[in-house]
Amino acid sequence: MRTRAIARRFREVWFVGLALALGPAVCVADGSSFSERKQASQVLEASGVKGGLVVHLGCGDGKLTAALHANDSYLVHGLDAEPDNVERGREHVRSRGVYGRVSVELLSRDRLPYTDNLVNLVVSENLGKVSMDEVMRVLCPNGVACIKRNGKWTKTVKPRPKDIDEWTHFLHGPDNNA
């Protein structure tokens, strides 16, 4: 048992050293295995999303779901159609101490449980019964869908409608002109 603890501590120290050497792109602080951390880092970096609501559709055992919580700028919601996966995912999230900032729920329909234009990032290796139109419905303008197709991640950005601009100040612009 002591040997396992020493080996685990070595891996933790090694990962911290690697993260410091390579920078924040690979530093995910949830305790998932290196492969999930690396995959989460790659997805987050490729998406360009720096925070907000992240939905992991088809979350399976929850390891990637937990790893997608790179820092407190992210709120991660895992969804899966299989009750056994939901239980495994919840157990993993609890074991990593990120429950609340990361949650896992049963997806019982082909419709995502969000209002229109709410989600910043959707990550999925298999959309299942959920259509890409449904994914685009829940994404906010400039929101990103990272979907794995044929073994490769594809990035789709929801365009900002032409009749909506970016508000930078309370009353629209620095001149306070509503």
C-alpha positions as YAML, in Angstrom:
chain: A
units: angstrom
residues:
- id: 1
  name: MET
  ca: [0.00, 0.00, 0.00]
- id: 2
  name: ARG
  ca: [2.85, 2.37, 0.86]
- id: 3
  name: THR
  ca: [4.42, 1.70, -2.54]
- id: 4
  name: ARG
  ca: [1.21, 2.80, -4.29]
- id: 5
  name: ALA
  ca: [1.12, 6.01, -2.27]
- id: 6
  name: ILE
  ca: [4.73, 6.77, -3.18]
- id: 7
  name: ALA
  ca: [4.07, 6.02, -6.85]
- id: 8
  name: ARG
  ca: [0.98, 8.23, -6.85]
- id: 9
  name: ARG
  ca: [2.87, 11.09, -5.19]
- id: 10
  name: PHE
  ca: [5.65, 10.72, -7.79]
- id: 11
  name: ARG
  ca: [3.08, 10.97, -10.60]
- id: 12
  name: GLU
  ca: [1.53, 14.07, -9.00]
- id: 13
  name: VAL
  ca: [4.91, 15.77, -8.62]
- id: 14
  name: TRP
  ca: [5.87, 14.74, -12.16]
- id: 15
  name: PHE
  ca: [2.64, 16.17, -13.57]
- id: 16
  name: VAL
  ca: [3.05, 19.45, -11.68]
- id: 17
  name: GLY
  ca: [6.60, 19.72, -13.03]
- id: 18
  name: LEU
  ca: [5.39, 18.98, -16.55]
- id: 19
  name: ALA
  ca: [2.59, 21.52, -16.22]
- id: 20
  name: LEU
  ca: [5.04, 24.18, -15.05]
- id: 21
  name: ALA
  ca: [7.39, 23.37, -17.91]
- id: 22
  name: LEU
  ca: [4.71, 23.34, -20.61]
- id: 23
  name: GLY
  ca: [2.53, 26.14, -19.26]
- id: 24
  name: PRO
  ca: [-1.15, 26.41, -18.38]
- id: 25
  name: ALA
  ca: [-2.39, 24.63, -21.50]
- id: 26
  name: VAL
  ca: [-1.97, 21.24, -19.83]
- id: 27
  name: CYS
  ca: [-2.69, 22.17, -16.23]
- id: 28
  name: VAL
  ca: [-6.09, 20.80, -15.20]
- id: 29
  name: ALA
  ca: [-6.48, 20.55, -11.43]
- id: 30
  name: ASP
  ca: [-9.08, 17.85, -10.91]
- id: 31
  name: GLY
  ca: [-6.97, 14.72, -10.40]
- id: 32
  name: SER
  ca: [-8.06, 12.88, -13.55]
- id: 33
  name: SER
  ca: [-5.57, 10.71, -15.38]
- id: 34
  name: PHE
  ca: [-3.02, 12.35, -17.65]
- id: 35
  name: SER
  ca: [-4.79, 11.29, -20.87]
- id: 36
  name: GLU
  ca: [-8.07, 12.96, -19.84]
- id: 37
  name: ARG
  ca: [-6.22, 16.07, -18.71]
- id: 38
  name: LYS
  ca: [-4.37, 16.24, -21.99]
- id: 39
  name: GLN
  ca: [-7.54, 15.71, -24.01]
- id: 40
  name: ALA
  ca: [-9.43, 18.33, -21.96]
- id: 41
  name: SER
  ca: [-6.57, 20.81, -22.37]
- id: 42
  name: GLN
  ca: [-6.49, 20.25, -26.12]
- id: 43
  name: VAL
  ca: [-10.27, 20.68, -26.44]
- id: 44
  name: LEU
  ca: [-10.33, 23.82, -24.28]
- id: 45
  name: GLU
  ca: [-7.35, 25.33, -26.07]
- id: 46
  name: ALA
  ca: [-8.73, 24.54, -29.53]
- id: 47
  name: SER
  ca: [-12.16, 25.91, -28.63]
- id: 48
  name: GLY
  ca: [-10.81, 29.22, -27.34]
- id: 49
  name: VAL
  ca: [-13.50, 29.21, -24.62]
- id: 50
  name: LYS
  ca: [-12.08, 30.77, -21.44]
- id: 51
  name: GLY
  ca: [-14.97, 30.01, -19.08]
- id: 52
  name: GLY
  ca: [-18.72, 29.70, -18.70]
- id: 53
  name: LEU
  ca: [-21.01, 26.71, -19.03]
- id: 54
  name: VAL
  ca: [-19.40, 23.63, -20.58]
- id: 55
  name: VAL
  ca: [-21.62, 20.67, -21.48]
- id: 56
  name: HIS
  ca: [-20.04, 17.24, -21.94]
- id: 57
  name: LEU
  ca: [-22.58, 15.22, -23.87]
- id: 58
  name: GLY
  ca: [-22.13, 11.45, -23.51]
- id: 59
  name: CYS
  ca: [-19.90, 11.86, -20.48]
- id: 60
  name: GLY
  ca: [-19.38, 8.15, -19.79]
- id: 61
  name: ASP
  ca: [-17.32, 7.58, -16.64]
- id: 62
  name: GLY
  ca: [-16.93, 11.31, -15.94]
- id: 63
  name: LYS
  ca: [-13.15, 11.48, -16.22]
- id: 64
  name: LEU
  ca: [-13.09, 13.87, -19.17]
- id: 65
  name: THR
  ca: [-16.04, 15.74, -17.66]
- id: 66
  name: ALA
  ca: [-14.07, 16.43, -14.47]
- id: 67
  name: ALA
  ca: [-10.95, 17.31, -16.46]
- id: 68
  name: LEU
  ca: [-12.90, 19.95, -18.43]
- id: 69
  name: HIS
  ca: [-13.12, 21.93, -15.18]
- id: 70
  name: ALA
  ca: [-9.77, 23.63, -15.81]
- id: 71
  name: ASN
  ca: [-10.40, 26.36, -13.23]
- id: 72
  name: ASP
  ca: [-13.21, 28.17, -11.45]
- id: 73
  name: SER
  ca: [-14.12, 30.09, -14.61]
- id: 74
  name: TYR
  ca: [-15.84, 26.93, -15.85]
- id: 75
  name: LEU
  ca: [-19.07, 25.27, -14.73]
- id: 76
  name: VAL
  ca: [-19.22, 21.78, -16.27]
- id: 77
  name: HIS
  ca: [-22.38, 19.72, -16.77]
- id: 78
  name: GLY
  ca: [-22.05, 16.13, -17.95]
- id: 79
  name: LEU
  ca: [-25.00, 14.41, -19.63]
- id: 80
  name: ASP
  ca: [-25.36, 10.74, -20.49]
- id: 81
  name: ALA
  ca: [-28.29, 8.59, -21.64]
- id: 82
  name: GLU
  ca: [-27.08, 5.53, -19.68]
- id: 83
  name: PRO
  ca: [-27.96, 5.46, -15.95]
- id: 84
  name: ASP
  ca: [-24.86, 3.34, -15.14]
- id: 85
  name: ASN
  ca: [-22.62, 5.95, -16.76]
- id: 86
  name: VAL
  ca: [-24.32, 8.70, -14.77]
- id: 87
  name: GLU
  ca: [-23.60, 6.86, -11.50]
- id: 88
  name: ARG
  ca: [-19.97, 6.21, -12.48]
- id: 89
  name: GLY
  ca: [-19.57, 9.82, -13.58]
- id: 90
  name: ARG
  ca: [-21.02, 11.17, -10.35]
- id: 91
  name: GLU
  ca: [-18.76, 8.90, -8.30]
- id: 92
  name: HIS
  ca: [-15.69, 10.09, -10.19]
- id: 93
  name: VAL
  ca: [-16.64, 13.76, -9.83]
- id: 94
  name: ARG
  ca: [-17.20, 13.30, -6.08]
- id: 95
  name: SER
  ca: [-13.88, 11.46, -5.70]
- id: 96
  name: ARG
  ca: [-12.07, 14.41, -7.29]
- id: 97
  name: GLY
  ca: [-13.67, 16.97, -4.99]
- id: 98
  name: VAL
  ca: [-15.17, 19.07, -7.76]
- id: 99
  name: TYR
  ca: [-18.83, 18.18, -7.23]
- id: 100
  name: GLY
  ca: [-20.91, 21.35, -7.56]
- id: 101
  name: ARG
  ca: [-18.59, 22.96, -10.09]
- id: 102
  name: VAL
  ca: [-18.96, 19.74, -12.09]
- id: 103
  name: SER
  ca: [-22.18, 17.71, -12.15]
- id: 104
  name: VAL
  ca: [-23.51, 14.73, -14.07]
- id: 105
  name: GLU
  ca: [-27.14, 14.13, -15.01]
- id: 106
  name: LEU
  ca: [-29.23, 11.66, -16.98]
- id: 107
  name: LEU
  ca: [-30.19, 12.78, -20.49]
- id: 108
  name: SER
  ca: [-33.57, 11.20, -21.13]
- id: 109
  name: ARG
  ca: [-34.54, 12.84, -24.42]
- id: 110
  name: ASP
  ca: [-33.06, 14.09, -27.67]
- id: 111
  name: ARG
  ca: [-33.53, 17.68, -26.45]
- id: 112
  name: LEU
  ca: [-30.88, 19.31, -24.26]
- id: 113
  name: PRO
  ca: [-32.14, 20.70, -20.93]
- id: 114
  name: TYR
  ca: [-31.06, 24.30, -21.53]
- id: 115
  name: THR
  ca: [-32.65, 27.47, -22.77]
- id: 116
  name: ASP
  ca: [-31.60, 28.90, -26.13]
- id: 117
  name: ASN
  ca: [-28.21, 30.65, -26.35]
- id: 118
  name: LEU
  ca: [-26.94, 29.60, -22.90]
- id: 119
  name: VAL
  ca: [-23.99, 27.21, -23.31]
- id: 120
  name: ASN
  ca: [-20.44, 28.37, -24.08]
- id: 121
  name: LEU
  ca: [-18.98, 24.99, -25.07]
- id: 122
  name: VAL
  ca: [-20.43, 21.59, -25.98]
- id: 123
  name: VAL
  ca: [-18.00, 18.66, -26.01]
- id: 124
  name: SER
  ca: [-19.06, 15.26, -27.34]
- id: 125
  name: GLU
  ca: [-17.45, 12.14, -28.71]
- id: 126
  name: ASN
  ca: [-20.87, 10.81, -29.67]
- id: 127
  name: LEU
  ca: [-23.98, 12.99, -29.99]
- id: 128
  name: GLY
  ca: [-26.27, 9.97, -29.79]
- id: 129
  name: LYS
  ca: [-29.88, 11.04, -30.41]
- id: 130
  name: VAL
  ca: [-29.10, 14.74, -30.06]
- id: 131
  name: SER
  ca: [-28.97, 16.57, -33.38]
- id: 132
  name: MET
  ca: [-26.39, 19.17, -34.32]
- id: 133
  name: ASP
  ca: [-29.28, 21.64, -34.72]
- id: 134
  name: GLU
  ca: [-30.12, 21.04, -31.05]
- id: 135
  name: VAL
  ca: [-26.49, 21.66, -30.07]
- id: 136
  name: MET
  ca: [-26.50, 24.92, -32.04]
- id: 137
  name: ARG
  ca: [-29.77, 25.97, -30.36]
- id: 138
  name: VAL
  ca: [-28.24, 25.89, -26.87]
- id: 139
  name: LEU
  ca: [-24.93, 27.49, -27.84]
- id: 140
  name: CYS
  ca: [-24.62, 31.21, -27.18]
- id: 141
  name: PRO
  ca: [-23.44, 33.46, -30.03]
- id: 142
  name: ASN
  ca: [-19.73, 32.69, -30.57]
- id: 143
  name: GLY
  ca: [-20.24, 29.49, -28.54]
- id: 144
  name: VAL
  ca: [-18.29, 26.44, -29.66]
- id: 145
  name: ALA
  ca: [-19.18, 22.80, -30.28]
- id: 146
  name: CYS
  ca: [-16.22, 20.39, -30.22]
- id: 147
  name: ILE
  ca: [-17.51, 17.12, -31.66]
- id: 148
  name: LYS
  ca: [-15.38, 14.05, -32.34]
- id: 149
  name: ARG
  ca: [-16.04, 12.64, -35.81]
- id: 150
  name: ASN
  ca: [-14.08, 9.81, -37.43]
- id: 151
  name: GLY
  ca: [-11.48, 9.99, -34.64]
- id: 152
  name: LYS
  ca: [-10.85, 13.73, -35.04]
- id: 153
  name: TRP
  ca: [-12.21, 16.68, -33.11]
- id: 154
  name: THR
  ca: [-14.12, 19.21, -35.21]
- id: 155
  name: LYS
  ca: [-14.86, 22.73, -34.04]
- id: 156
  name: THR
  ca: [-18.08, 24.52, -34.94]
- id: 157
  name: VAL
  ca: [-18.65, 28.12, -33.83]
- id: 158
  name: LYS
  ca: [-22.17, 29.49, -33.60]
- id: 159
  name: PRO
  ca: [-22.16, 32.78, -35.51]
- id: 160
  name: ARG
  ca: [-23.20, 36.01, -33.85]
- id: 161
  name: PRO
  ca: [-26.42, 37.30, -35.48]
- id: 162
  name: LYS
  ca: [-25.81, 40.37, -37.65]
- id: 163
  name: ASP
  ca: [-28.41, 42.39, -35.73]
- id: 164
  name: ILE
  ca: [-26.61, 41.86, -32.39]
- id: 165
  name: ASP
  ca: [-23.39, 43.66, -31.59]
- id: 166
  name: GLU
  ca: [-21.14, 43.42, -28.53]
- id: 167
  name: TRP
  ca: [-22.04, 45.59, -25.60]
- id: 168
  name: THR
  ca: [-18.92, 46.71, -23.79]
- id: 169
  name: HIS
  ca: [-20.55, 49.00, -21.17]
- id: 170
  name: PHE
  ca: [-23.74, 49.22, -19.13]
- id: 171
  name: LEU
  ca: [-25.41, 51.67, -21.52]
- id: 172
  name: HIS
  ca: [-23.94, 50.09, -24.66]
- id: 173
  name: GLY
  ca: [-20.76, 52.13, -25.22]
- id: 174
  name: PRO
  ca: [-18.32, 54.37, -23.35]
- id: 175
  name: ASP
  ca: [-20.45, 57.41, -24.26]
- id: 176
  name: ASN
  ca: [-23.34, 55.94, -22.16]
- id: 177
  name: ASN
  ca: [-25.69, 56.27, -25.14]
- id: 178
  name: ALA
  ca: [-28.34, 53.60, -24.73]
...
